[in-house]
Structures are given as C-alpha cells and as structure tokens.
C-alpha cells in the first residue's frame, strides 16, 4: 500500500490536439511500470516519464529510467529528454537524463543515442555506455563502461579489483 501511495499517476489533456497525456512518476523510491505496449520501465526516485495515450512508444523522460522495451519492428520505441534522443526496437538499457550530461548504458540489444532525432548519433550494443554533454554534438562512447551505473535498478554493485577509494566514491554517490 505504501509503494502504491508513492506512485503518482497523472492524466491530463494536451490543449492543442486533445490527446490524453499520461505521466508516470516515482516519488521517493524506485518504481516499476508497464506501458500499454508491454514495455517495462523502472524509474529512479524523482524521475518521470510521459507519453501520449495514442502513441505510447514515443516517450519523454525527466530523470533516470531503465527500460525493457517490448519488441515491435514496425514501431520503434523513442525516448526524448532535454538534449538527448534514444531509439530502439526492443532491448534493455538505462537512460540518465537527470543532469546536464546525458548517459545511456545498454545491457541487451542495440540502441541509437543522439542529441536529437535528426542528429548524428552512435549505436550502442550490450555492455556499451556513452555520454553526451551539452557542448557535444555526438555522444562519446566510454572506453571502460561503468556496470554500476545501473546498480540503482538491479539493487547490487559489482566490483572487481577496484581500489577501495573508487568503491567508496561509487557507494557514496548511490547512497
């Protein structure tokens, strides 16, 4: 019941075309949602996703979310955030649009990550990560992806021969 109370679900109307806009929000804890197309979305605390009821595969993200996109080759799943764009057919990945530097980490499948829908982007596949800062036009692929960037979603960290200082920094950022 407490978890249900933490979920805020708002439905409101777009004034221009009278399409219902659905907004899903996680308040103080991680929340999981299933979109009408079967896509599973895990929102980090304070994050929200919105979409038009008629087009649930065209979403807008504020904050951080992990997606398990239902495959539909005829209709790509798209995420727009302030200064970032992601397009997929069906895959598992995290998008962090909660700060000025946008980040995408792919755990399965293939993802296009760009500044906008018509900008040059990069293709990311399993265990690849890229970031996009406001002064860049194309995302930069990480040489050493940080598997702990999705620790908030899976609830566990992975460290292998990592200096204690880095372990403490990572845990400090998360908690």
mmCIF file of C-alpha atoms in Angstrom:
data_model
loop_
_atom_site.group_PDB
_atom_site.id
_atom_site.type_symbol
_atom_site.label_atom_id
_atom_site.label_comp_id
_atom_site.label_asym_id
_atom_site.label_seq_id
_atom_site.Cartn_x
_atom_site.Cartn_y
_atom_site.Cartn_z
ATOM 1 C CA UNK A 1 0.000 0.000 0.000
ATOM 2 C CA UNK A 2 2.872 2.383 0.839
ATOM 3 C CA UNK A 3 4.503 1.637 -2.518
ATOM 4 C CA UNK A 4 1.229 2.310 -4.296
ATOM 5 C CA UNK A 5 0.896 5.579 -2.421
ATOM 6 C CA UNK A 6 4.378 6.579 -3.607
ATOM 7 C CA UNK A 7 3.313 6.275 -7.222
ATOM 8 C CA UNK A 8 1.885 9.367 -8.768
ATOM 9 C CA UNK A 9 -0.094 8.812 -11.949
ATOM 10 C CA UNK A 10 -1.414 11.903 -13.652
ATOM 11 C CA UNK A 11 -3.625 12.025 -16.701
ATOM 12 C CA UNK A 12 -4.201 15.385 -18.325
ATOM 13 C CA UNK A 13 -5.143 16.772 -21.726
ATOM 14 C CA UNK A 14 -2.934 18.398 -24.320
ATOM 15 C CA UNK A 15 -4.698 21.605 -25.204
ATOM 16 C CA UNK A 16 -3.786 21.636 -28.903
ATOM 17 C CA UNK A 17 -4.993 18.250 -30.105
ATOM 18 C CA UNK A 18 -6.967 16.991 -27.101
ATOM 19 C CA UNK A 19 -4.822 13.832 -26.849
ATOM 20 C CA UNK A 20 -4.589 12.372 -23.374
ATOM 21 C CA UNK A 21 -1.093 12.680 -21.968
ATOM 22 C CA UNK A 22 -0.090 10.017 -19.445
ATOM 23 C CA UNK A 23 2.597 10.783 -16.871
ATOM 24 C CA UNK A 24 4.207 8.203 -14.577
ATOM 25 C CA UNK A 25 6.357 9.354 -11.673
ATOM 26 C CA UNK A 26 8.455 7.748 -8.945
ATOM 27 C CA UNK A 27 8.484 9.762 -5.743
ATOM 28 C CA UNK A 28 10.942 8.673 -3.035
ATOM 29 C CA UNK A 29 11.765 5.156 -4.204
ATOM 30 C CA UNK A 30 12.370 3.114 -7.352
ATOM 31 C CA UNK A 31 9.064 2.359 -9.103
ATOM 32 C CA UNK A 32 8.236 -0.115 -11.889
ATOM 33 C CA UNK A 33 5.587 0.422 -14.564
ATOM 34 C CA UNK A 34 4.352 -1.480 -17.625
ATOM 35 C CA UNK A 35 3.408 0.654 -20.633
ATOM 36 C CA UNK A 36 0.461 -0.258 -22.907
ATOM 37 C CA UNK A 37 2.808 -1.877 -25.480
ATOM 38 C CA UNK A 38 4.292 -4.209 -22.818
ATOM 39 C CA UNK A 39 7.486 -2.194 -22.270
ATOM 40 C CA UNK A 40 8.667 -2.339 -18.657
ATOM 41 C CA UNK A 41 10.048 0.893 -17.184
ATOM 42 C CA UNK A 42 11.862 1.222 -13.855
ATOM 43 C CA UNK A 43 12.028 4.836 -12.708
ATOM 44 C CA UNK A 44 14.654 6.095 -10.270
ATOM 45 C CA UNK A 45 13.386 8.223 -7.370
ATOM 46 C CA UNK A 46 12.167 11.630 -8.538
ATOM 47 C CA UNK A 47 12.060 10.599 -12.208
ATOM 48 C CA UNK A 48 9.097 10.717 -14.550
ATOM 49 C CA UNK A 49 8.113 9.538 -17.998
ATOM 50 C CA UNK A 50 5.240 10.786 -20.114
ATOM 51 C CA UNK A 51 3.620 9.726 -23.366
ATOM 52 C CA UNK A 52 0.556 10.420 -25.447
ATOM 53 C CA UNK A 53 -2.100 7.762 -24.900
ATOM 54 C CA UNK A 54 -2.361 7.247 -28.663
ATOM 55 C CA UNK A 55 1.442 6.866 -29.122
ATOM 56 C CA UNK A 56 2.866 5.070 -26.054
ATOM 57 C CA UNK A 57 6.154 4.247 -27.846
ATOM 58 C CA UNK A 58 7.067 7.962 -28.099
ATOM 59 C CA UNK A 59 8.072 8.978 -24.597
ATOM 60 C CA UNK A 60 9.584 11.936 -22.765
ATOM 61 C CA UNK A 61 11.907 11.285 -19.823
ATOM 62 C CA UNK A 62 12.928 13.507 -16.940
ATOM 63 C CA UNK A 63 15.460 11.875 -14.639
ATOM 64 C CA UNK A 64 16.720 8.299 -14.832
ATOM 65 C CA UNK A 65 14.994 5.140 -16.066
ATOM 66 C CA UNK A 66 15.782 1.551 -17.021
ATOM 67 C CA UNK A 67 13.803 0.188 -19.972
ATOM 68 C CA UNK A 68 12.950 -3.339 -21.093
ATOM 69 C CA UNK A 69 11.373 -2.466 -24.417
ATOM 70 C CA UNK A 70 8.811 -4.792 -25.980
ATOM 71 C CA UNK A 71 9.986 -5.628 -29.495
ATOM 72 C CA UNK A 72 7.975 -4.120 -32.352
ATOM 73 C CA UNK A 73 9.926 -3.793 -35.597
ATOM 74 C CA UNK A 74 7.137 -1.760 -37.208
ATOM 75 C CA UNK A 75 7.138 0.918 -34.485
ATOM 76 C CA UNK A 76 10.447 1.938 -32.860
ATOM 77 C CA UNK A 77 10.409 2.955 -29.192
ATOM 78 C CA UNK A 78 11.679 6.531 -28.764
ATOM 79 C CA UNK A 79 12.784 8.482 -25.731
ATOM 80 C CA UNK A 80 13.263 12.229 -25.804
ATOM 81 C CA UNK A 81 14.934 14.080 -22.944
ATOM 82 C CA UNK A 82 16.271 17.580 -22.671
ATOM 83 C CA UNK A 83 19.225 17.404 -25.082
ATOM 84 C CA UNK A 84 19.099 13.658 -25.815
ATOM 85 C CA UNK A 85 17.275 11.187 -28.048
ATOM 86 C CA UNK A 86 17.193 7.352 -27.972
ATOM 87 C CA UNK A 87 15.563 4.972 -30.486
ATOM 88 C CA UNK A 88 15.211 1.175 -30.152
ATOM 89 C CA UNK A 89 13.170 -1.745 -31.471
ATOM 90 C CA UNK A 90 13.387 -3.997 -28.419
ATOM 91 C CA UNK A 91 16.163 -4.130 -25.849
ATOM 92 C CA UNK A 92 17.220 -3.437 -22.243
ATOM 93 C CA UNK A 93 19.028 -0.235 -21.321
ATOM 94 C CA UNK A 94 19.286 2.696 -18.916
ATOM 95 C CA UNK A 95 18.925 6.379 -19.771
ATOM 96 C CA UNK A 96 20.076 9.011 -17.296
ATOM 97 C CA UNK A 97 18.748 12.411 -18.328
ATOM 98 C CA UNK A 98 18.763 13.797 -14.803
ATOM 99 C CA UNK A 99 21.728 16.136 -15.230
ATOM 100 C CA UNK A 100 23.307 18.221 -17.969
ATOM 101 C CA UNK A 101 25.400 15.195 -19.076
ATOM 102 C CA UNK A 102 23.108 12.520 -20.536
ATOM 103 C CA UNK A 103 24.095 8.847 -20.289
ATOM 104 C CA UNK A 104 22.954 5.582 -21.873
ATOM 105 C CA UNK A 105 24.069 2.111 -20.757
ATOM 106 C CA UNK A 106 22.900 -0.931 -22.763
ATOM 107 C CA UNK A 107 22.500 -4.327 -21.095
ATOM 108 C CA UNK A 108 20.955 -6.121 -24.078
ATOM 109 C CA UNK A 109 20.200 -5.372 -27.729
ATOM 110 C CA UNK A 110 21.002 -2.285 -29.785
ATOM 111 C CA UNK A 111 20.270 1.411 -29.150
ATOM 112 C CA UNK A 112 20.715 4.608 -31.166
ATOM 113 C CA UNK A 113 21.809 7.507 -28.930
ATOM 114 C CA UNK A 114 21.921 11.052 -30.328
ATOM 115 C CA UNK A 115 21.351 14.666 -29.364
ATOM 116 C CA UNK A 116 18.058 14.779 -31.295
ATOM 117 C CA UNK A 117 16.039 12.618 -33.691
ATOM 118 C CA UNK A 118 17.741 14.173 -36.728
ATOM 119 C CA UNK A 119 21.284 14.458 -35.302
ATOM 120 C CA UNK A 120 24.252 12.174 -35.839
ATOM 121 C CA UNK A 121 24.413 9.517 -33.144
ATOM 122 C CA UNK A 122 26.146 6.350 -32.013
ATOM 123 C CA UNK A 123 24.928 2.760 -31.972
ATOM 124 C CA UNK A 124 25.396 1.036 -28.625
ATOM 125 C CA UNK A 125 25.180 -2.716 -28.035
ATOM 126 C CA UNK A 126 25.376 -4.960 -24.970
ATOM 127 C CA UNK A 127 27.609 -3.630 -22.162
ATOM 128 C CA UNK A 128 28.342 -0.362 -24.001
ATOM 129 C CA UNK A 129 27.923 3.077 -22.463
ATOM 130 C CA UNK A 130 28.028 6.600 -23.876
ATOM 131 C CA UNK A 131 27.633 10.114 -22.529
ATOM 132 C CA UNK A 132 26.514 13.356 -24.137
ATOM 133 C CA UNK A 133 27.369 16.705 -22.610
ATOM 134 C CA UNK A 134 25.669 19.954 -23.653
ATOM 135 C CA UNK A 135 28.721 21.170 -25.606
ATOM 136 C CA UNK A 136 28.990 17.973 -27.697
ATOM 137 C CA UNK A 137 27.028 17.181 -30.854
ATOM 138 C CA UNK A 138 27.654 13.412 -30.836
ATOM 139 C CA UNK A 139 27.688 11.099 -27.784
ATOM 140 C CA UNK A 140 31.072 9.798 -26.657
ATOM 141 C CA UNK A 141 31.394 6.032 -26.184
ATOM 142 C CA UNK A 142 33.018 5.077 -22.876
ATOM 143 C CA UNK A 143 36.286 3.151 -23.170
ATOM 144 C CA UNK A 144 35.566 1.407 -19.861
ATOM 145 C CA UNK A 145 31.791 1.268 -19.254
ATOM 146 C CA UNK A 146 30.674 1.527 -15.626
ATOM 147 C CA UNK A 147 28.487 -1.501 -14.944
ATOM 148 C CA UNK A 148 27.496 0.144 -11.645
ATOM 149 C CA UNK A 149 25.650 2.900 -13.492
ATOM 150 C CA UNK A 150 22.593 0.587 -13.339
ATOM 151 C CA UNK A 151 23.168 -0.570 -9.725
ATOM 152 C CA UNK A 152 20.199 1.551 -8.579
ATOM 153 C CA UNK A 153 17.935 -0.572 -10.798
ATOM 154 C CA UNK A 154 19.247 -4.039 -10.014
ATOM 155 C CA UNK A 155 19.948 -3.347 -6.331
ATOM 156 C CA UNK A 156 23.557 -4.577 -6.326
ATOM 157 C CA UNK A 157 27.049 -3.373 -7.202
ATOM 158 C CA UNK A 158 29.835 -5.190 -9.000
ATOM 159 C CA UNK A 159 33.467 -4.503 -8.100
ATOM 160 C CA UNK A 160 36.436 -6.437 -9.453
ATOM 161 C CA UNK A 161 39.941 -5.392 -8.437
ATOM 162 C CA UNK A 162 38.605 -1.908 -7.822
ATOM 163 C CA UNK A 163 40.567 0.379 -5.484
ATOM 164 C CA UNK A 164 38.778 0.992 -2.183
ATOM 165 C CA UNK A 165 38.654 4.729 -2.894
ATOM 166 C CA UNK A 166 36.617 4.139 -6.085
ATOM 167 C CA UNK A 167 34.339 1.681 -4.260
ATOM 168 C CA UNK A 168 33.634 4.282 -1.579
ATOM 169 C CA UNK A 169 33.013 7.024 -4.167
ATOM 170 C CA UNK A 170 30.544 4.825 -6.065
ATOM 171 C CA UNK A 171 28.689 3.798 -2.898
ATOM 172 C CA UNK A 172 28.642 7.407 -1.694
ATOM 173 C CA UNK A 173 27.043 8.594 -4.962
ATOM 174 C CA UNK A 174 24.381 5.900 -4.723
ATOM 175 C CA UNK A 175 23.514 6.260 -1.061
#
